Coordinates of C-alpha atoms and ligand atoms in Angstrom, one line a residue:
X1 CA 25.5 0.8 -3.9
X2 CA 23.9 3.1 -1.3
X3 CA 20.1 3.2 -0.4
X4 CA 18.5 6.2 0.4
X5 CA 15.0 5.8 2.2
X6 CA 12.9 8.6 1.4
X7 CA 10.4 10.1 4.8
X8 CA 7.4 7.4 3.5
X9 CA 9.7 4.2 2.9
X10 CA 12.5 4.6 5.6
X11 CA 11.5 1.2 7.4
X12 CA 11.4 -0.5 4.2
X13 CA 14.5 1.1 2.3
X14 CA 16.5 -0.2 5.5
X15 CA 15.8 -3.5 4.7
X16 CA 16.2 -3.5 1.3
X17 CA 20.1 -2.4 2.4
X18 CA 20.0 -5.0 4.5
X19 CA 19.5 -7.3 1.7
X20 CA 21.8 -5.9 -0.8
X21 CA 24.6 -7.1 1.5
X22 CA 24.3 -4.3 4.2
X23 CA 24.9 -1.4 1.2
X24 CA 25.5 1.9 3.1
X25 CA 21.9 3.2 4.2
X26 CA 21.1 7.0 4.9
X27 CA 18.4 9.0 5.2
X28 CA 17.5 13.1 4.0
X29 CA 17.9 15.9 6.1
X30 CA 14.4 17.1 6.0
X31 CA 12.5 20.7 7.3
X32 CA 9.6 23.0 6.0
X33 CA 9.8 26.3 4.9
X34 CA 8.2 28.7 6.2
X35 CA 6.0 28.6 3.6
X36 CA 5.1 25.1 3.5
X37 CA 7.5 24.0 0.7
X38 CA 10.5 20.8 1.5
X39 CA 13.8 21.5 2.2
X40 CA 16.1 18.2 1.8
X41 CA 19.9 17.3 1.7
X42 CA 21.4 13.9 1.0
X43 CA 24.2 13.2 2.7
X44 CA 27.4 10.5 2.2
X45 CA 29.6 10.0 -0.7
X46 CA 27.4 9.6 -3.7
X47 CA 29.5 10.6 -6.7
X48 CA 30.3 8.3 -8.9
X49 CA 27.8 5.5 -7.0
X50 CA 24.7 3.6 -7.3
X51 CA 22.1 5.1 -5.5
X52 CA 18.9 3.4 -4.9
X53 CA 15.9 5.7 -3.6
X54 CA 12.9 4.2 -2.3
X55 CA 9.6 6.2 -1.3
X56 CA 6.1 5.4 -1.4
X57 CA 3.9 8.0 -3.3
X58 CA 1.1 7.9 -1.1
X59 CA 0.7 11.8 -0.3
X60 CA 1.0 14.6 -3.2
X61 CA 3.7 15.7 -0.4
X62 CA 5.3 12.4 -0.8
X63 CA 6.2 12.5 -4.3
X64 CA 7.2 16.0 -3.8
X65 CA 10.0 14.4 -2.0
X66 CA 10.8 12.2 -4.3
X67 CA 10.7 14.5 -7.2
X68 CA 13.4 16.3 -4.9
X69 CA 15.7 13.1 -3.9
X70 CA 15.8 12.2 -7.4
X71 CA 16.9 15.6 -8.0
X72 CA 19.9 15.8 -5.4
X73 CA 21.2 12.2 -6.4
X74 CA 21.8 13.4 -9.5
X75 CA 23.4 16.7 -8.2
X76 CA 25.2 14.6 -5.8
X77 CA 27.1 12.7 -8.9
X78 CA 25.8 9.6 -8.2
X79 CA 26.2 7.0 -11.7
X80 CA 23.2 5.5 -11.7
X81 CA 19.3 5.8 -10.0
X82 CA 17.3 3.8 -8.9
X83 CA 14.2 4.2 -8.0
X84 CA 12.1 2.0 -5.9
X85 CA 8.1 3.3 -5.1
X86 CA 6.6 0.8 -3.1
X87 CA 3.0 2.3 -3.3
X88 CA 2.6 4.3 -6.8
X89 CA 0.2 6.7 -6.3
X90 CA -2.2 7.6 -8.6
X91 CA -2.1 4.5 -9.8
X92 CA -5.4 3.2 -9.9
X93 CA -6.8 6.3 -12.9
X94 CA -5.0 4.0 -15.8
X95 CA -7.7 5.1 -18.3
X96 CA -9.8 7.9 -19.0
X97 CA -13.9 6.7 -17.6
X98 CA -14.9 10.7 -18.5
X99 CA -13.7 12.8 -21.6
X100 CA -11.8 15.2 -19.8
X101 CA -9.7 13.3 -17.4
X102 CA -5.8 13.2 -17.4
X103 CA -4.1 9.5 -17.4
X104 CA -3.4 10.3 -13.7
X105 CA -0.7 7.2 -14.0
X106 CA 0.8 8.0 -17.0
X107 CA 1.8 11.7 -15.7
X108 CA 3.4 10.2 -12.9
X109 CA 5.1 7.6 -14.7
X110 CA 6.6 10.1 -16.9
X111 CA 7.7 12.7 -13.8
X112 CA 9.0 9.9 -11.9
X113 CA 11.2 8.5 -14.6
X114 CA 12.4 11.6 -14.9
X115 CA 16.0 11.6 -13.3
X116 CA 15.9 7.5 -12.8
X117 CA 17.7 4.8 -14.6
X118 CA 14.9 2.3 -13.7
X119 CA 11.9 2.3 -11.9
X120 CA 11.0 -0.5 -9.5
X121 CA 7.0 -0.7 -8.0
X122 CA 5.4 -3.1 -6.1
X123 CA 1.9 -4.5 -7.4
X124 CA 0.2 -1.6 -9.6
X125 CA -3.3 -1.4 -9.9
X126 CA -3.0 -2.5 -13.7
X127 CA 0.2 -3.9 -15.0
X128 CA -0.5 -2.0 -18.0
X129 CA 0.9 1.0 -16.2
X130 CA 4.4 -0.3 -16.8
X131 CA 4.4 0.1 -20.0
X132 CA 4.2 4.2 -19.3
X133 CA 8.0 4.6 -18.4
X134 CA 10.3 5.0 -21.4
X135 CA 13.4 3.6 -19.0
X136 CA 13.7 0.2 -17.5
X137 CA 10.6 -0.7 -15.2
X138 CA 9.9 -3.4 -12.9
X139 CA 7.3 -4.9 -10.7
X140 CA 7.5 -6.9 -7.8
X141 CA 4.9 -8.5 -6.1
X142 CA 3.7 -9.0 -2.7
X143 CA 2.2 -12.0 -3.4
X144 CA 5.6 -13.7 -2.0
X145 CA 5.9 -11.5 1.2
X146 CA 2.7 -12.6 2.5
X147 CA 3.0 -16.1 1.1
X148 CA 5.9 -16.4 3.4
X149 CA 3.7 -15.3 5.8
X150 CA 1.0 -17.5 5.4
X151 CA 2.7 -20.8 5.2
X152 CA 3.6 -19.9 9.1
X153 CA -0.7 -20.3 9.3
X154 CA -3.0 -23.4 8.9
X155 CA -4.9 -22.2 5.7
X156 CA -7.4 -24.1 3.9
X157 CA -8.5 -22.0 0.7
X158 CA -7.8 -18.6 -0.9
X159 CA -10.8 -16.3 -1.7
X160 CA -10.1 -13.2 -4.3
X161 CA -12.8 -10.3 -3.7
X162 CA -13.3 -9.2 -7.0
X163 CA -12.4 -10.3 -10.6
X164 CA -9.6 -8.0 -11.3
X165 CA -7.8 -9.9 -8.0
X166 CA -8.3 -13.7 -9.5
X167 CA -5.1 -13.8 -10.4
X168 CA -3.2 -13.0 -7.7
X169 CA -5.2 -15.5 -5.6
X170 CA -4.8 -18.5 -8.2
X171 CA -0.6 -17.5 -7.4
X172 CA -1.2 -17.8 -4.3
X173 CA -3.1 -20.5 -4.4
X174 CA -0.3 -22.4 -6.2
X175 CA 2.4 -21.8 -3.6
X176 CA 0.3 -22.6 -0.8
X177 CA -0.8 -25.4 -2.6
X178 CA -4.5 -24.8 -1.6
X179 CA -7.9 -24.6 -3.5
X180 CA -9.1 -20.9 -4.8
X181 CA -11.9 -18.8 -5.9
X182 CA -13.5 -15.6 -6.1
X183 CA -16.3 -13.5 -6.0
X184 CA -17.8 -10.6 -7.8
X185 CA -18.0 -7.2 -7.0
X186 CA -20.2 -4.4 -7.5
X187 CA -19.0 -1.1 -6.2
X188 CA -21.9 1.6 -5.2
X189 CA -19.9 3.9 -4.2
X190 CA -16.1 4.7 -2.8
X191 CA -16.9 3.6 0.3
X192 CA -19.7 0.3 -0.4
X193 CA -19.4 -2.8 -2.4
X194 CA -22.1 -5.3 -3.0
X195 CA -20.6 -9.2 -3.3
X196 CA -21.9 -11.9 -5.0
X197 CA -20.7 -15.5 -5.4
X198 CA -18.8 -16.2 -8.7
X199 CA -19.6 -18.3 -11.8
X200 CA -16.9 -21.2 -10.7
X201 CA -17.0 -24.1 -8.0
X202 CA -16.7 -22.9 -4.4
X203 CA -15.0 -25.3 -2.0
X204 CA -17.3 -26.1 1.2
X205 CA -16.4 -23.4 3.5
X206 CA -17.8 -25.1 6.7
X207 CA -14.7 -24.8 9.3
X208 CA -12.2 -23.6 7.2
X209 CA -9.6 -20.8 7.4
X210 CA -10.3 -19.0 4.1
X211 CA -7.8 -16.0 3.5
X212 CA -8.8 -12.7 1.4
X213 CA -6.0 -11.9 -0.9
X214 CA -6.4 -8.5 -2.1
X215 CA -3.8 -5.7 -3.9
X216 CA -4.9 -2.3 -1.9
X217 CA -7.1 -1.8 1.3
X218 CA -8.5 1.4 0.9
X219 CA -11.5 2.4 3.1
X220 CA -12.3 -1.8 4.1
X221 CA -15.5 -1.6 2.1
X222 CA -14.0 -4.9 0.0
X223 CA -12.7 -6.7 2.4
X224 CA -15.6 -6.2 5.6
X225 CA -18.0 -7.4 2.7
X226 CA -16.1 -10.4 1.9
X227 CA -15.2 -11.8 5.0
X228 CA -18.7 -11.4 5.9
X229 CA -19.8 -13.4 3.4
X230 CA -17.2 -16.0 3.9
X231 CA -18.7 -16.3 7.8
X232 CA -22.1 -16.6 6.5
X233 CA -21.1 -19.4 4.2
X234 CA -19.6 -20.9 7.4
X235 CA -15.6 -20.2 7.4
X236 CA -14.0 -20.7 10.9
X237 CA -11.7 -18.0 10.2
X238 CA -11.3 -15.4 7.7
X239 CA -7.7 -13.8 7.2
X240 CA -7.6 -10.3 5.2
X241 CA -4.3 -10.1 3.7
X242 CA -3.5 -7.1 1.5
X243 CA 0.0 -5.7 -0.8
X244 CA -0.9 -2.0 0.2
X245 CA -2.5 -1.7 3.7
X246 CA -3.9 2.2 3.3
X247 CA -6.6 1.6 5.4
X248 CA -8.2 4.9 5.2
X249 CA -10.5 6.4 8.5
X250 CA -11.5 3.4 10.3
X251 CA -11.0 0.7 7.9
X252 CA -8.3 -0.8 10.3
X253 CA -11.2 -1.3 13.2
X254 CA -13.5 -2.4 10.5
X255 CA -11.9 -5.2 9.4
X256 CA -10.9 -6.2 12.3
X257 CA -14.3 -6.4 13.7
X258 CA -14.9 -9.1 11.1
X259 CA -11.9 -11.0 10.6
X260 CA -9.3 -13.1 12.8
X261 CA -6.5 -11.6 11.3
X262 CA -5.1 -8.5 8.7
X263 CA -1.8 -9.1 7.0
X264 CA -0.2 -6.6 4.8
X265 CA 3.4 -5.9 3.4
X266 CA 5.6 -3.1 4.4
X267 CA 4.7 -0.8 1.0
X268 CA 3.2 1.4 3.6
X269 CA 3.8 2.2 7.3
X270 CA 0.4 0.5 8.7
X271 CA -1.0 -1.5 12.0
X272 CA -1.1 -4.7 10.3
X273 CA 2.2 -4.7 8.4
X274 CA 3.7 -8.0 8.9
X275 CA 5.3 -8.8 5.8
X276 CA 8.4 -7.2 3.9
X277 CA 8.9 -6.6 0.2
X278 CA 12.7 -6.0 0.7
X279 CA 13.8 -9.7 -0.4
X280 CA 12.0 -9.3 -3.9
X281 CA 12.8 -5.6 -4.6
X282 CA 16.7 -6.3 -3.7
X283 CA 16.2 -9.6 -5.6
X284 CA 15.4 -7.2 -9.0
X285 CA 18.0 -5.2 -8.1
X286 CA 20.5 -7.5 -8.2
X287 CA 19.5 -9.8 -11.0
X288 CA 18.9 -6.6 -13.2
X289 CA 21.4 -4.1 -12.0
X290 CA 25.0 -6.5 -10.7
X291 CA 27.2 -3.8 -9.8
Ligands
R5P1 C1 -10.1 -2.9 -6.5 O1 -10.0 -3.0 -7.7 C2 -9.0 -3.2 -5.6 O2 -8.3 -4.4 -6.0 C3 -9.4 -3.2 -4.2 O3 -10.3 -4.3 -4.1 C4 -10.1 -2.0 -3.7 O4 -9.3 -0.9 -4.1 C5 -10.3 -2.0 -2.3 O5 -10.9 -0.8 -1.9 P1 -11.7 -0.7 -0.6 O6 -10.9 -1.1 0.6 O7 -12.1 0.8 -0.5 O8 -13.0 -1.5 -0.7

């Protein structure tokens, strides 16, 4: 099996060699034409191979490349794709709110499968969106990356932002083995979000560590909100811990300013990535694909 990390995921797609036992790892010759457009050439002995890809659709330009790696694996000859995309962009339109508007994650779903055997994301906005790919498709979870992360740390309770996210902090909450809740969120705009306290129990917050468990950071709205609101309710320490650290403008600074610390997984190259998804995307890869 080679792995092939793609301009947005080269970090990550070395680890994930790493942990399918050191598999041959490259990387694509890359340059711009003159008019903008990607040029890009895989190199190694693919024919006849398992190739896995792995890039992050962040950036319209990133899944550009993709659509292009995808393309000269199979030119190359290799037997069999796969494709990792740590961050699957457009990925939070999963239904139509307006007559009018596309099924952003079901185009992509469909381009991406395109020239892939399978299809392996981490954490989508809706796991509903899985069931857009006609060809075998997986999702792993960063739930365990920053898990591992966080039994290095003295926390006391786990604190979802919004209702969509209970669920990932009850998981957490179980391997931890710590209490959990969450709050509700109204969003204004893109950029503010009003919290209130949920229907359930919250645990006294008076000199604990409470951690934020959240899927995306996007501009820090969410978490700046939440981890005010844990201080004013008297946590000792609030940790922001996201899957996809995007932090757009100053959402880094932001949260910072409010929080003791900001974990996030490798999906995306970011300040506060601390955590790696590699174990659990090689782990699917090898339970689902044995050579
Ligand atoms: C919302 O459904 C997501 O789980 C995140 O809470 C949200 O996307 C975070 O966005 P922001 O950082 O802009 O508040």
């Amino acid at each position: 099996m080679h792995v092939i990390g793609g301009t947005a995921s080269t970090a990550l797609a070395e680890r994930i060699s790493r942990e399918l036992d050191n598999a041959p790892f490259g990387i694509p010759f890359t340059k711009r034409f003159p008019d903008g457009e990607l040029y890009l050439r895989v190199g190694g002995r693919l024919e006849g191979d398992d190739v896995v890809l792995v890039q992050s659709t962040r950036t319209d330009e990133d899944l550009i490349e993709l659509l292009l790696l995808e393309d000269a694996v199979r030119e190359a000859g290799a037997r069999r794709t796969f494709v990792v995309v740590p961050y699957f962009g457009y990925a939070r339109q999963d239904r139509r709110f307006f007559p009018g508007e596309p099924l952003s994650a079901r185009a992509l779903c469909r381009h991406v499968e395109l020239d892939a055997d399978a299809v392996i994301t981490v954490d989508l906005h809706s796991p509903q969106t899985l069931s857009h790919f006609t060809k075998p498709a997986f999702e792993a979870s960063g739930i365990s990356a920053l898990a591992r992360l966080l039994k290095e740390r003295p926390v006391d309770v786990l604190v979802s932002p919004d209702k969509g996210g209970v669920d990932r902090a009850r998981r957490m909450a179980q391997l931890l083995d710590r209490p959990w809740f969450g709050f509700e969120k109204r969003r204004i705009d893109s950029d503010h979000v009003e919290l209130s306290l949920g229907a359930g129990t919250i645990p006294p917050l008076e000199g604990k560590h409470a951690v934020l468990v959240d899927d995306v950071i996007t501009t820090g709205g969410t978490m700046v909100e939440a981890a005010r609101l844990l201080k004013r309710r008297g946590a000792r320490a609030v940790t922001a811990a996201c899957t996809h650290g995007l932090f757009l403008r100053d959402a880094f600074e932001r949260i910072k300013a409010v929080t003791d610390e900001i974990l996030s997984t490798d999906t995306l190259d970011n300040p506060a990535e601390k955590g790696s998804v590699a174990p659990d995307v090689a782990q699917i890869l090898k339970r689902e694909f044995p050579p």
